Coordinates of C-alpha atoms in Angstrom, one line a residue:
Chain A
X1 CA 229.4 191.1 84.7
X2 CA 225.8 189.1 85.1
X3 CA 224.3 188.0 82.0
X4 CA 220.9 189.1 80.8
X5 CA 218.3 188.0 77.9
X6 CA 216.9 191.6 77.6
X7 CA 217.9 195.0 78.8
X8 CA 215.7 197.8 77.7
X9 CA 216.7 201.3 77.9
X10 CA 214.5 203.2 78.5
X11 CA 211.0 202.6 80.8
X12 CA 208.7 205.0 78.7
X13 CA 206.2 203.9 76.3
X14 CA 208.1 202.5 73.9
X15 CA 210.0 200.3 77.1
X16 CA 207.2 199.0 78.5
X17 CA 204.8 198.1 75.7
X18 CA 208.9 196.1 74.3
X19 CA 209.4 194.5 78.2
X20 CA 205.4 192.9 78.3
X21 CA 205.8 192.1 74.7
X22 CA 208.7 189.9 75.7
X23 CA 207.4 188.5 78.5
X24 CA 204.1 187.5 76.9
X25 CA 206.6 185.3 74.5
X26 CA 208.1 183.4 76.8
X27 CA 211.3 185.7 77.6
X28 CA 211.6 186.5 81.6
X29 CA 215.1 187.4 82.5
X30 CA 214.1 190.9 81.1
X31 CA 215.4 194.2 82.8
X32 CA 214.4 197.8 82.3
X33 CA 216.5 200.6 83.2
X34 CA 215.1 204.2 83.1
X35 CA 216.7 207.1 84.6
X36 CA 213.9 209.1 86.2
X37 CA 212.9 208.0 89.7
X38 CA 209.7 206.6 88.1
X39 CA 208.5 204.2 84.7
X40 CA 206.1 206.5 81.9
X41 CA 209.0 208.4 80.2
X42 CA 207.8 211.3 78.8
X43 CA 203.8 210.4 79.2
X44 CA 204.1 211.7 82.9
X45 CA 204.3 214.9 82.1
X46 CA 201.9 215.1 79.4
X47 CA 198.4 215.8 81.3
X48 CA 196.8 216.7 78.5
X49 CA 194.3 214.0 76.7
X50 CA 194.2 212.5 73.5
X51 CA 196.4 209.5 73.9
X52 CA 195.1 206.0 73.4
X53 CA 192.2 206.9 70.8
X54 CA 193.8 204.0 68.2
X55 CA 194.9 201.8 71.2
X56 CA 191.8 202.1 73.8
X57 CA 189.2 203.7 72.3
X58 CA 189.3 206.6 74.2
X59 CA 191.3 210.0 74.8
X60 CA 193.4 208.9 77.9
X61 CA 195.8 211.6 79.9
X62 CA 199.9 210.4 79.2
X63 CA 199.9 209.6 82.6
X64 CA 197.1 207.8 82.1
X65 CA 198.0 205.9 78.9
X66 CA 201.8 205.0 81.2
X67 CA 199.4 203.2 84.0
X68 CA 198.0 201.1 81.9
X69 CA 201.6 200.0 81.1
X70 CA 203.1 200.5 84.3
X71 CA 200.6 198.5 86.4
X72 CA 200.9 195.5 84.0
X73 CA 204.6 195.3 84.2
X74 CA 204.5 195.3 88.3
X75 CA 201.8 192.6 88.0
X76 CA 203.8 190.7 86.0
X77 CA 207.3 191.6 88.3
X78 CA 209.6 192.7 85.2
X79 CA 212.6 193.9 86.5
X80 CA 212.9 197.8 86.7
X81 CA 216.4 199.2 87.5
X82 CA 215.1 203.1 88.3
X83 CA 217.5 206.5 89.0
X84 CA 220.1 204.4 86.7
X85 CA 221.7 205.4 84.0
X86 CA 223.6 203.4 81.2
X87 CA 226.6 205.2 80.2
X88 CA 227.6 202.8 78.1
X89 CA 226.4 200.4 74.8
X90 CA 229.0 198.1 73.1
X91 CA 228.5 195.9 69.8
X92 CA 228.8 192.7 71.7
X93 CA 225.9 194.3 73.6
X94 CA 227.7 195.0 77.3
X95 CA 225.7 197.7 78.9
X96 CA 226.9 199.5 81.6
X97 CA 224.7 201.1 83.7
X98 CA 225.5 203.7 86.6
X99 CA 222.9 203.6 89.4
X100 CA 222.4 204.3 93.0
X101 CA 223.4 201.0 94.1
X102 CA 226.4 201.5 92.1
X103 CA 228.3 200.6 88.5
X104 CA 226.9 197.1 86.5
X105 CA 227.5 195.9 83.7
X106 CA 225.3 193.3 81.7
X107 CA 226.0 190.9 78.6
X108 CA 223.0 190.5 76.6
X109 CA 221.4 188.4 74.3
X110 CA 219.2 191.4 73.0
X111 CA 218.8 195.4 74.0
X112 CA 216.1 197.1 73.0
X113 CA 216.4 200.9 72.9
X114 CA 214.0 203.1 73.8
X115 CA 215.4 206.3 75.0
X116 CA 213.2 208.5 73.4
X117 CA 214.1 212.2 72.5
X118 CA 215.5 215.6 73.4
X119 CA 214.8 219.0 72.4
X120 CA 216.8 221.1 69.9
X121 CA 218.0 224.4 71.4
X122 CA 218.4 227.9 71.1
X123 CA 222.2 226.8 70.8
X124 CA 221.5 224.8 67.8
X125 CA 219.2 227.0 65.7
X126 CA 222.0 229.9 66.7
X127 CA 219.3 232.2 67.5
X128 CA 221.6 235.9 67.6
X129 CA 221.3 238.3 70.2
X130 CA 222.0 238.3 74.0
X131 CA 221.9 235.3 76.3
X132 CA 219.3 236.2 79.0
X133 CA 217.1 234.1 81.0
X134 CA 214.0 233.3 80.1
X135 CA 214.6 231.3 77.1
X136 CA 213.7 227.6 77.5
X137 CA 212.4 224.5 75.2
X138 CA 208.9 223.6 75.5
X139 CA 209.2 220.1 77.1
X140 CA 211.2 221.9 79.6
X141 CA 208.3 224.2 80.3
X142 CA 206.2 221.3 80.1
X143 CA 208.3 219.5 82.9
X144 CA 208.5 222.6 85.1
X145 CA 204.7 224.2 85.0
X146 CA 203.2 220.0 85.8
X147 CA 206.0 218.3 87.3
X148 CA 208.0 220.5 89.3
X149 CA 204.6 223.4 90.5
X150 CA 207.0 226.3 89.0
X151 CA 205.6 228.9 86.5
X152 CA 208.0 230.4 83.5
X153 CA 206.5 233.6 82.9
X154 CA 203.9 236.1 82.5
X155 CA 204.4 237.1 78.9
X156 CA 205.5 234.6 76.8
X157 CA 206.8 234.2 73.1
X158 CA 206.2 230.3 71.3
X159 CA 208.9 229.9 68.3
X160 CA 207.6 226.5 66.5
X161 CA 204.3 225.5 65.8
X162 CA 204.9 222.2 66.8
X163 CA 202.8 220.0 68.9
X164 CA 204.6 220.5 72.2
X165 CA 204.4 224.3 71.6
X166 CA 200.8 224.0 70.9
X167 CA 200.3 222.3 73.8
X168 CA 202.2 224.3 76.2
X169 CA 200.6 227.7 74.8
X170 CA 197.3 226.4 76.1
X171 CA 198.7 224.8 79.3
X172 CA 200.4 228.6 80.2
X173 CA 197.4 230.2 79.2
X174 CA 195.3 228.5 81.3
X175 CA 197.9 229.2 84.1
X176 CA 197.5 232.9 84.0
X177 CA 199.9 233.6 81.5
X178 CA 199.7 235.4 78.0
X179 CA 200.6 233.5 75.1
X180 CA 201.5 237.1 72.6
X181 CA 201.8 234.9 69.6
X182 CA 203.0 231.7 68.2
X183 CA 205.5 231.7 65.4
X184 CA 206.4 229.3 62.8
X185 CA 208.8 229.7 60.3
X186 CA 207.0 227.6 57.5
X187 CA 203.9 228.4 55.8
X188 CA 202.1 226.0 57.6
X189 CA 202.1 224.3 60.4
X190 CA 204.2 221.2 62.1
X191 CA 201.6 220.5 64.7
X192 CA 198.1 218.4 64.2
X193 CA 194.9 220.0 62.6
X194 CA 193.5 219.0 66.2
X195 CA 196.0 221.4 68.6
X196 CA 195.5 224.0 66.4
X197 CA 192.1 224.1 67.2
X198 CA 192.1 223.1 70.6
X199 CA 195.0 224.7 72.1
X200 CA 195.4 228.0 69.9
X201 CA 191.8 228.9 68.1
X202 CA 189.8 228.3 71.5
X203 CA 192.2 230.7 73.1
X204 CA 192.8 233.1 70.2
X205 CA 196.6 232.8 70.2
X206 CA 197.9 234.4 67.0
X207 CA 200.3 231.8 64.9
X208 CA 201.9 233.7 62.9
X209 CA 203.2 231.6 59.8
X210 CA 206.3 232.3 57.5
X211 CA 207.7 234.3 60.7
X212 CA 210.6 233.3 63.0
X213 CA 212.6 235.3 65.5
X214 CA 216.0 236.9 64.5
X215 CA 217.3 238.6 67.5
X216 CA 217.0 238.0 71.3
X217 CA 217.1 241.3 73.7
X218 CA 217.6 241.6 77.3
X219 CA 219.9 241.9 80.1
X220 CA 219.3 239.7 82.9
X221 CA 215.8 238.6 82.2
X222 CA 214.4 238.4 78.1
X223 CA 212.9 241.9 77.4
X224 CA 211.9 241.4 74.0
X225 CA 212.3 239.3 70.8
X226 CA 212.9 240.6 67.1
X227 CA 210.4 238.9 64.7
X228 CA 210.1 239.5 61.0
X229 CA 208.9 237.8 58.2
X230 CA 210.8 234.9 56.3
X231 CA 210.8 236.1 52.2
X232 CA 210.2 233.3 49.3
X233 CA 214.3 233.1 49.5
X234 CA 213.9 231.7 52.8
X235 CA 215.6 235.0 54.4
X236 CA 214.2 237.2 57.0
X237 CA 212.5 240.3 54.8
X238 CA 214.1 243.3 56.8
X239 CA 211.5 245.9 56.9
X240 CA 209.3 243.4 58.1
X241 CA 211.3 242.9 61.3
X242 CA 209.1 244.2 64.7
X243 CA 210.0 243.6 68.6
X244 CA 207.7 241.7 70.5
X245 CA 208.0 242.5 74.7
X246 CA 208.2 239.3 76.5
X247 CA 209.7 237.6 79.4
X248 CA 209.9 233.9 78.4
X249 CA 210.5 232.8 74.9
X250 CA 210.0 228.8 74.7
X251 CA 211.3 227.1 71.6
X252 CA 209.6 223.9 70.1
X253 CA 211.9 223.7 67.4
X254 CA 212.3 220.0 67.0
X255 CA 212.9 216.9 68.9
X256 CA 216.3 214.4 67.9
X257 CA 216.2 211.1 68.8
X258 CA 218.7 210.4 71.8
X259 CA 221.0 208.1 69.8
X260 CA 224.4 208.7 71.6
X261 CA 224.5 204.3 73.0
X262 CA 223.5 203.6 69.6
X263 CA 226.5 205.5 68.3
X264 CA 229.1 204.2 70.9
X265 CA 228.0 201.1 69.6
X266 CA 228.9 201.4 65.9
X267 CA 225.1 201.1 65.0
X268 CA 224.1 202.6 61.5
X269 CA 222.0 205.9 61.5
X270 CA 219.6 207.6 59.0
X271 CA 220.4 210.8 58.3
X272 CA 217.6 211.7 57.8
X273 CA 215.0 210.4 60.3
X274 CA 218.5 210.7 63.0
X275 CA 217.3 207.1 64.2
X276 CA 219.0 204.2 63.6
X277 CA 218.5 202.0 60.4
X278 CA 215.9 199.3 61.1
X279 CA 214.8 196.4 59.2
X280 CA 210.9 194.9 59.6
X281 CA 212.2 194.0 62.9
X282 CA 213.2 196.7 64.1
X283 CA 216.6 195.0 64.3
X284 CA 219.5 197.7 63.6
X285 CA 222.8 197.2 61.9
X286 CA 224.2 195.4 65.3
X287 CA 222.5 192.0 65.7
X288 CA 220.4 191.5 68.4
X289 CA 219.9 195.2 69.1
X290 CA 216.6 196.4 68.2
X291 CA 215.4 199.8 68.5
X292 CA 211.7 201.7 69.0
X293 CA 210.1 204.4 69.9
X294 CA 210.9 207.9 69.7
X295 CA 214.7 207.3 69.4
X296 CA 214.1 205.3 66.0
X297 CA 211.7 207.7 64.9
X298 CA 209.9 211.1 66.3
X299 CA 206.3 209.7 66.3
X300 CA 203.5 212.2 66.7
X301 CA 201.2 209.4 68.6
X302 CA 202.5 207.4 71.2
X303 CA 199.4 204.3 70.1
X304 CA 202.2 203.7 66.9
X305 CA 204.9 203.5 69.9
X306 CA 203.6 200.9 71.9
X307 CA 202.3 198.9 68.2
X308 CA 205.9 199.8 66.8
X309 CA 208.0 198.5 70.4
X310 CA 205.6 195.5 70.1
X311 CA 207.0 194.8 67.2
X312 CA 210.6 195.2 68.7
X313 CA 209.3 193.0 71.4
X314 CA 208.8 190.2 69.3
X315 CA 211.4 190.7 67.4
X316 CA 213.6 190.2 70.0
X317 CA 212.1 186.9 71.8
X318 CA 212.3 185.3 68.8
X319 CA 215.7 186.2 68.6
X320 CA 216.7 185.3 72.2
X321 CA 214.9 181.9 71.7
X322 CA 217.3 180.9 68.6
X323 CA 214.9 181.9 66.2
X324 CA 215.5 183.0 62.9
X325 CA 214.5 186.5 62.5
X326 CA 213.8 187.2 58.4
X327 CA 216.4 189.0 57.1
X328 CA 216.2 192.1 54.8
X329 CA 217.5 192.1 51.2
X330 CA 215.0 194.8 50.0
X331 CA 215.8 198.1 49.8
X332 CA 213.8 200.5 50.4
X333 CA 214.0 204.1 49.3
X334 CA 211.9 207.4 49.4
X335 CA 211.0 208.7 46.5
X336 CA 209.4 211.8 44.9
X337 CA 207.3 213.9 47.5
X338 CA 208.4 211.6 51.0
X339 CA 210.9 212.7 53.5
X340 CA 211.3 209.1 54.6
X341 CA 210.0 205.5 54.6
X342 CA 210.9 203.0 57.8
X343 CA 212.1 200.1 57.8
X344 CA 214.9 200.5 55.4
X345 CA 215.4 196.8 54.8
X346 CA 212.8 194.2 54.5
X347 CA 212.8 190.6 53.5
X348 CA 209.8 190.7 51.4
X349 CA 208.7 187.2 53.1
X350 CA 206.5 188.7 55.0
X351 CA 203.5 191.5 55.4
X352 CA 205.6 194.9 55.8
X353 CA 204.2 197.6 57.9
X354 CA 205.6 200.8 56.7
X355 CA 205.2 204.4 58.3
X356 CA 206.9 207.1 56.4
X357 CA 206.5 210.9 56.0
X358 CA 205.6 213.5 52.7
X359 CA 207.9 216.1 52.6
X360 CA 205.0 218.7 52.5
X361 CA 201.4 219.3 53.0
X362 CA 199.0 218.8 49.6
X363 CA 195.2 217.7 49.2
X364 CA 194.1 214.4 47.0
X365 CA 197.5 213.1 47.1
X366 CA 198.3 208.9 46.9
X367 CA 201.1 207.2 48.0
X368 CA 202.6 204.6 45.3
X369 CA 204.5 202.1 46.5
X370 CA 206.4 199.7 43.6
X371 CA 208.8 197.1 43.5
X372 CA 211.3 196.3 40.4
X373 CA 209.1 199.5 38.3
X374 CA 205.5 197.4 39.2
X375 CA 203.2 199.1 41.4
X376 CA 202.2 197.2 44.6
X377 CA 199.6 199.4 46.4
X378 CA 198.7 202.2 46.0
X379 CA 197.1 204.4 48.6
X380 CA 194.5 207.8 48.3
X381 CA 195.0 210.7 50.7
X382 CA 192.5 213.9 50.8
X383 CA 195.0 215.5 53.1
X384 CA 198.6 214.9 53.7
X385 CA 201.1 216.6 56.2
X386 CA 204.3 216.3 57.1
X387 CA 203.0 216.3 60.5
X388 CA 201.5 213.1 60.3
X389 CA 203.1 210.1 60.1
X390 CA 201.2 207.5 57.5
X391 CA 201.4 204.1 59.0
X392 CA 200.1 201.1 56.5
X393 CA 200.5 197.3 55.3
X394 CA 201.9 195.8 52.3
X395 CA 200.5 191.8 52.0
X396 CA 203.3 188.6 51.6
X397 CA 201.6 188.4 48.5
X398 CA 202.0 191.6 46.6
X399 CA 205.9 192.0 47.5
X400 CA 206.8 188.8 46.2
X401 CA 210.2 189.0 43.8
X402 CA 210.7 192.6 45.0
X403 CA 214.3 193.5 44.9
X404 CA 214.1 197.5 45.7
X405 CA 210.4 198.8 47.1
X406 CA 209.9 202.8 45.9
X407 CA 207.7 204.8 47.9
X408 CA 206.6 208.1 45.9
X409 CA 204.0 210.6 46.7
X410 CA 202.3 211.7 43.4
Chain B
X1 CA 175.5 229.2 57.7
X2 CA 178.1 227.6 55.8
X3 CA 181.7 226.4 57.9
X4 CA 184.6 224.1 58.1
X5 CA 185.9 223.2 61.0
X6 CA 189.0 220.0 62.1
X7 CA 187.5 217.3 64.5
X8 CA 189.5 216.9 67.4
X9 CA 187.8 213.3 68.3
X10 CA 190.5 210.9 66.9
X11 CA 193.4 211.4 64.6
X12 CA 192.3 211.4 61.4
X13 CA 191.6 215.3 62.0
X14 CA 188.3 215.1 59.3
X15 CA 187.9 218.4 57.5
X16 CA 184.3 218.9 58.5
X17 CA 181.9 221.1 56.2
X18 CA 179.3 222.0 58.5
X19 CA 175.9 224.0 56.9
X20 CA 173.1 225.1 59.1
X21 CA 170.1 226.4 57.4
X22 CA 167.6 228.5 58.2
X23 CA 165.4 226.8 60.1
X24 CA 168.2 225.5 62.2
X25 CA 169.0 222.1 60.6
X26 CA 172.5 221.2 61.0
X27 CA 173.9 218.9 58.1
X28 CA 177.6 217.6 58.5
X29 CA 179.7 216.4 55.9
X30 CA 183.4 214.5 55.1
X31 CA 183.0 213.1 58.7
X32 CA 184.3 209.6 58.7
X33 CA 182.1 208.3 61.6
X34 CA 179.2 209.2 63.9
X35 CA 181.2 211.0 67.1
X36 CA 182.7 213.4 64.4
X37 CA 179.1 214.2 63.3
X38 CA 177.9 214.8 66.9
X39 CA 180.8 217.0 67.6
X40 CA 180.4 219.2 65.0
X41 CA 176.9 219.5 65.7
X42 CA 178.2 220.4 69.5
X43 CA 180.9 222.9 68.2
X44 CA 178.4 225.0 66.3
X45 CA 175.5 224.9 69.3
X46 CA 177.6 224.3 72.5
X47 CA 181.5 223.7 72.4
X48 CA 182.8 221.8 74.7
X49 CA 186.4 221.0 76.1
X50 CA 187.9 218.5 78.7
X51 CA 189.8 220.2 81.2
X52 CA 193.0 218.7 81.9
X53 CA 195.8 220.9 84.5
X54 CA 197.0 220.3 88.1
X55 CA 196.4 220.8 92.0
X56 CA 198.7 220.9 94.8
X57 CA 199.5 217.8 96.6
X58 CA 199.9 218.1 100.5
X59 CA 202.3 215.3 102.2
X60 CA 203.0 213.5 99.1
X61 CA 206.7 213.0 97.4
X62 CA 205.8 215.3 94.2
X63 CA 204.1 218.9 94.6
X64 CA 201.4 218.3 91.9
X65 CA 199.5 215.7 90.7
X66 CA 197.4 216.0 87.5
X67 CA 193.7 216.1 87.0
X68 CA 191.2 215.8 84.5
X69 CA 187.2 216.8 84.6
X70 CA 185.6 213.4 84.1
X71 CA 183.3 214.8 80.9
X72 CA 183.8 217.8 78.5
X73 CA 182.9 221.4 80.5
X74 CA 181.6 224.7 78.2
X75 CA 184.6 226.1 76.3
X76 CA 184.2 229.0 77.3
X77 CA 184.1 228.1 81.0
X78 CA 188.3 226.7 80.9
X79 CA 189.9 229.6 82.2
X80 CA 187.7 230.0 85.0
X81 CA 187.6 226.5 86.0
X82 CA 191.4 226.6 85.9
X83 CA 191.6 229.0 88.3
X84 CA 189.1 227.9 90.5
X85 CA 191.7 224.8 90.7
X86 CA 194.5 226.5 91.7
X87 CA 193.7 227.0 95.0
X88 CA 192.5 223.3 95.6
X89 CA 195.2 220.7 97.3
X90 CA 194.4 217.1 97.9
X91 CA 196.3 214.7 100.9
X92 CA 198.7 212.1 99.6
X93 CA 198.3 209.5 98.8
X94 CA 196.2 210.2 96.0
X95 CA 194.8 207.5 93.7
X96 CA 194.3 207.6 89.7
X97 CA 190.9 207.9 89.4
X98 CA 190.4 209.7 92.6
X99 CA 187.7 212.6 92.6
X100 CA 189.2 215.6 93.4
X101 CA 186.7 218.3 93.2
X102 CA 182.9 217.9 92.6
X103 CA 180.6 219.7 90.5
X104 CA 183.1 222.0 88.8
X105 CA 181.3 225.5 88.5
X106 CA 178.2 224.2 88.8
X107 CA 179.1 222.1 85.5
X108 CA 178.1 219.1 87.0
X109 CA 181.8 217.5 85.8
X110 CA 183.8 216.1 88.7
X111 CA 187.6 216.3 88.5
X112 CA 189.8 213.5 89.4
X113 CA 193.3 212.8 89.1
X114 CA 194.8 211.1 86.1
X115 CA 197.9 209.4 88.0
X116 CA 199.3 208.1 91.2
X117 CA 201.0 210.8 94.4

């Protein structure tokens, strides 16, 4: 067993902006382990643009966006364990870690996780109907069509309006596909205003709202999906069902946060964000492991990552160092109109940076934020969406002598 | 003329109310800053899109590596530059940054790859 300051798991986005975080306070016996055979998580397989607007000031590719990461980590010689992958996440924070060179196992002062998401599946959603090929999730598509040079499909079906179907009906559409529609089950959409636009209006790719898909047909390859209309009960409306022909049916039906470590090691998760609970450090329920990224919370832009694993970062050098990291007493809770409010404990000694979600879309909306039935801030939105995460402060100042924070959306 | 249209330049998505009268003044409102003005102004008289996809990669470790057009190309030009790409490879090693292809259907746009193969 060797002893370590600072594993990371995890070398996307979240990883790297945590690892030179650390470094640049002081902390050097740092190691990140990612299982791909290279750092930039996720990012390398998003071509598309529009990352690093809030961070650069400009709409980078992910791979892009990872380089500017990547390149400061090898100039700085952080320790990068790749092709390995930690089976295993104790409370006394022992990781093990399976790699090419063999088993390890390392005592920490602090892990940071960072091990991003997966994709829910036509498993999970219990989609009926026969189990052909064809079927796959969208970041799988996504990995396949710019990673791996192989196409899905000719004809293809997109269940879930999010923004990695979005993206991936443009990216097969410009690959020689056709995209027949794009179907969500809500009345609006999951994905931002922006890939609407951009990825299905330029293209003319019906989304069909308030539609899902109820049975899957086909033998050895898809044939064909049966859509129909979901009713005000939330059921299917029979007469309304139709079959679509298609080859390829791609699913963007949700991402989870990969949290399996964090449960081996007894940490605490929110039910409803599937993250672990975090306090303004980021710290979870185990001390001295601190979590960011997509596996805390599903963000949709990865500039609040690398500002949120900074955060993490620093977190954690303080902790490593001896520090005293300011513990949380305040509760916070999500009130009327939010699905959820991070962190879920705060000290209320210092600014809080919160990022939550509204449970649905609305226009001239504010976000209320009180402590102990006083308000604290209060915030004006013209246009709120589940789909976007709001990110904002609360000052030292106004939180003083609050015992429970309330965030409501009225 | 009267439409609304999102902004794709940053983020905040602004719901832009865009009005062009007859004499072919274009007025844009609810845009929070100037490059949201200018591309509504561009959406209405010449849409444009960057063009981000892939070419082969011949010697190299991965099969592909990703590209970008270094400016914005006609919109409705993408599907044709796409394919115009597919049949392009480049030698490894490639370098981020590296041009690619020049003068992208006579767009004038250069691509270049977006990452390291």
């Amino acid at each position: 067993m060797t002893e370590k300051d600072a594993v990371i798991i995890g070398g996307g986005p979240a990883g790297l902006a945590a690892a030179l975080e650390l470094k640049k306070n002081g902390i050097n016996d740092i190691l990140i382990i990612e299982r791909e055979k290279k750092l930039g998580g996720i990012l390398n397989q998003c071509i598309h643009d529009g990352f690093g607007i809030v961070k650069f000031g400009a709409p980078l590719t992910g791979p892009e966006y990872a380089k500017e990461y990547i390149d400061r980590v090898m100039e700085l010689d952080i320790p990068v364990m790749l092709n390995s992958t930690v089976t295993g996440l104790t409370k006394d924070k022992v990781v093990t870690v399976t790699s090419p060179r063999g088993l390890f196992k390392y005592s920490c002062k602090a892990v940071i996780l960072s091990m991003g998401c997966r994709e829910r599946t036509r498993g999970a959603i219990g989609i009926p109907g026969s189990r052909p090929a064809g079927i796959y999730t969208a970041g799988v598509v996504q990995n396949l069509v710019n990673v791996q040079n192989i196409m899905v499909g000719k004809r293809v079906v997109i269940l879930g309006s999010g923004d990695i179907g979005l993206i991936m009906a443009r990216r097969l559409t410009l690959e020689g596909a056709e995209v027949v529609a794009v179907l969500e089950k809500l009345p609006y959409s999951s994905g931002l205003p922006r890939n609407i636009r951009q990825c299905l209006d330029d293209f003319n790719i019906p989304l069909l709202l308030s539609h899902t898909v109820v049975n899957i047909e086909g033998r050895g390859r898809i044939e064909s999906v049966t859509i129909g209309r979901v009713g005000a009960n939330g059921k299917v409306l029979p007469e309304s069902m139709r079959k679509v022909e298609c080859d390829t049916l791609v699913l963007s039906v949700g991402l989870i946060p990969e949290n399996e470590l964090s449960r081996m090691a007894g940490i605490e998760l929110n039910p409803v964000t599937s993250g672990p609970v975090v306090d303004e450090n980021c710290q979870t329920s185990v001390e001295g492991i601190f979590a960011c990224g997509n596996v805390l919370q599903v963000h949709d832009l990865v500039d609040h990552v690398s500002g949120e694993a900074e955060a993490a970062g620093r977190a954690a050098a303080q902790y490593i160092t001896g520090g005293e990291l300011s513990s949380g007493k305040v509760v916070l809770t999500a009130g009327k109109g939010i699905r959820y409010v991070l962190p879920s404990k705060a000290s209320g000694a210092r600014e809080l940076e919160l990022s939550l979600r509204v449970t649905e879309p609305g226009t001239d909306r504010t976000v209320v934020v009180s402590a102990n039935g006083r308000e604290l801030r209060r915030l004006p939105f013209k246009r709120v969406n589940p789909a976007e995460m709001l990110r904002f402060k609360v000052s030292a100042e106004r939180l003083k002598d609050a015992r429970e924070i309330i965030v409501e959306l009225i | 003329m009267k439409a609304e249209l999102t902004c794709i330049i940053c983020p905040n998505g602004c719901r832009l109310a865009i009005e062009r009268s007859e004499d072919g003044t274009i007025k844009v409102e609810n845009a929070m800053c100037g490059r949201g003005k200018d591309y509504a102004v561009n959406e209405l008289t010449n849409p444009v899109r960057t063009l981000t996809t892939t070419v082969k990669v011949e010697g190299g470790v991965q099969p592909l590596v990703s590209v970008r057009t270094d400016r914005p190309i006609p919109r409705k030009m993408l599907l044709e530059a796409a394919r115009a790409l597919r049949g392009v490879s480049v030698c490894a090693p490639v370098h981020a940054g590296q041009k690619v292809a020049e003068d992208l259907l006579g767009t004038g746009a250069n691509v270049i790859a977006t990452a390291d193969a």
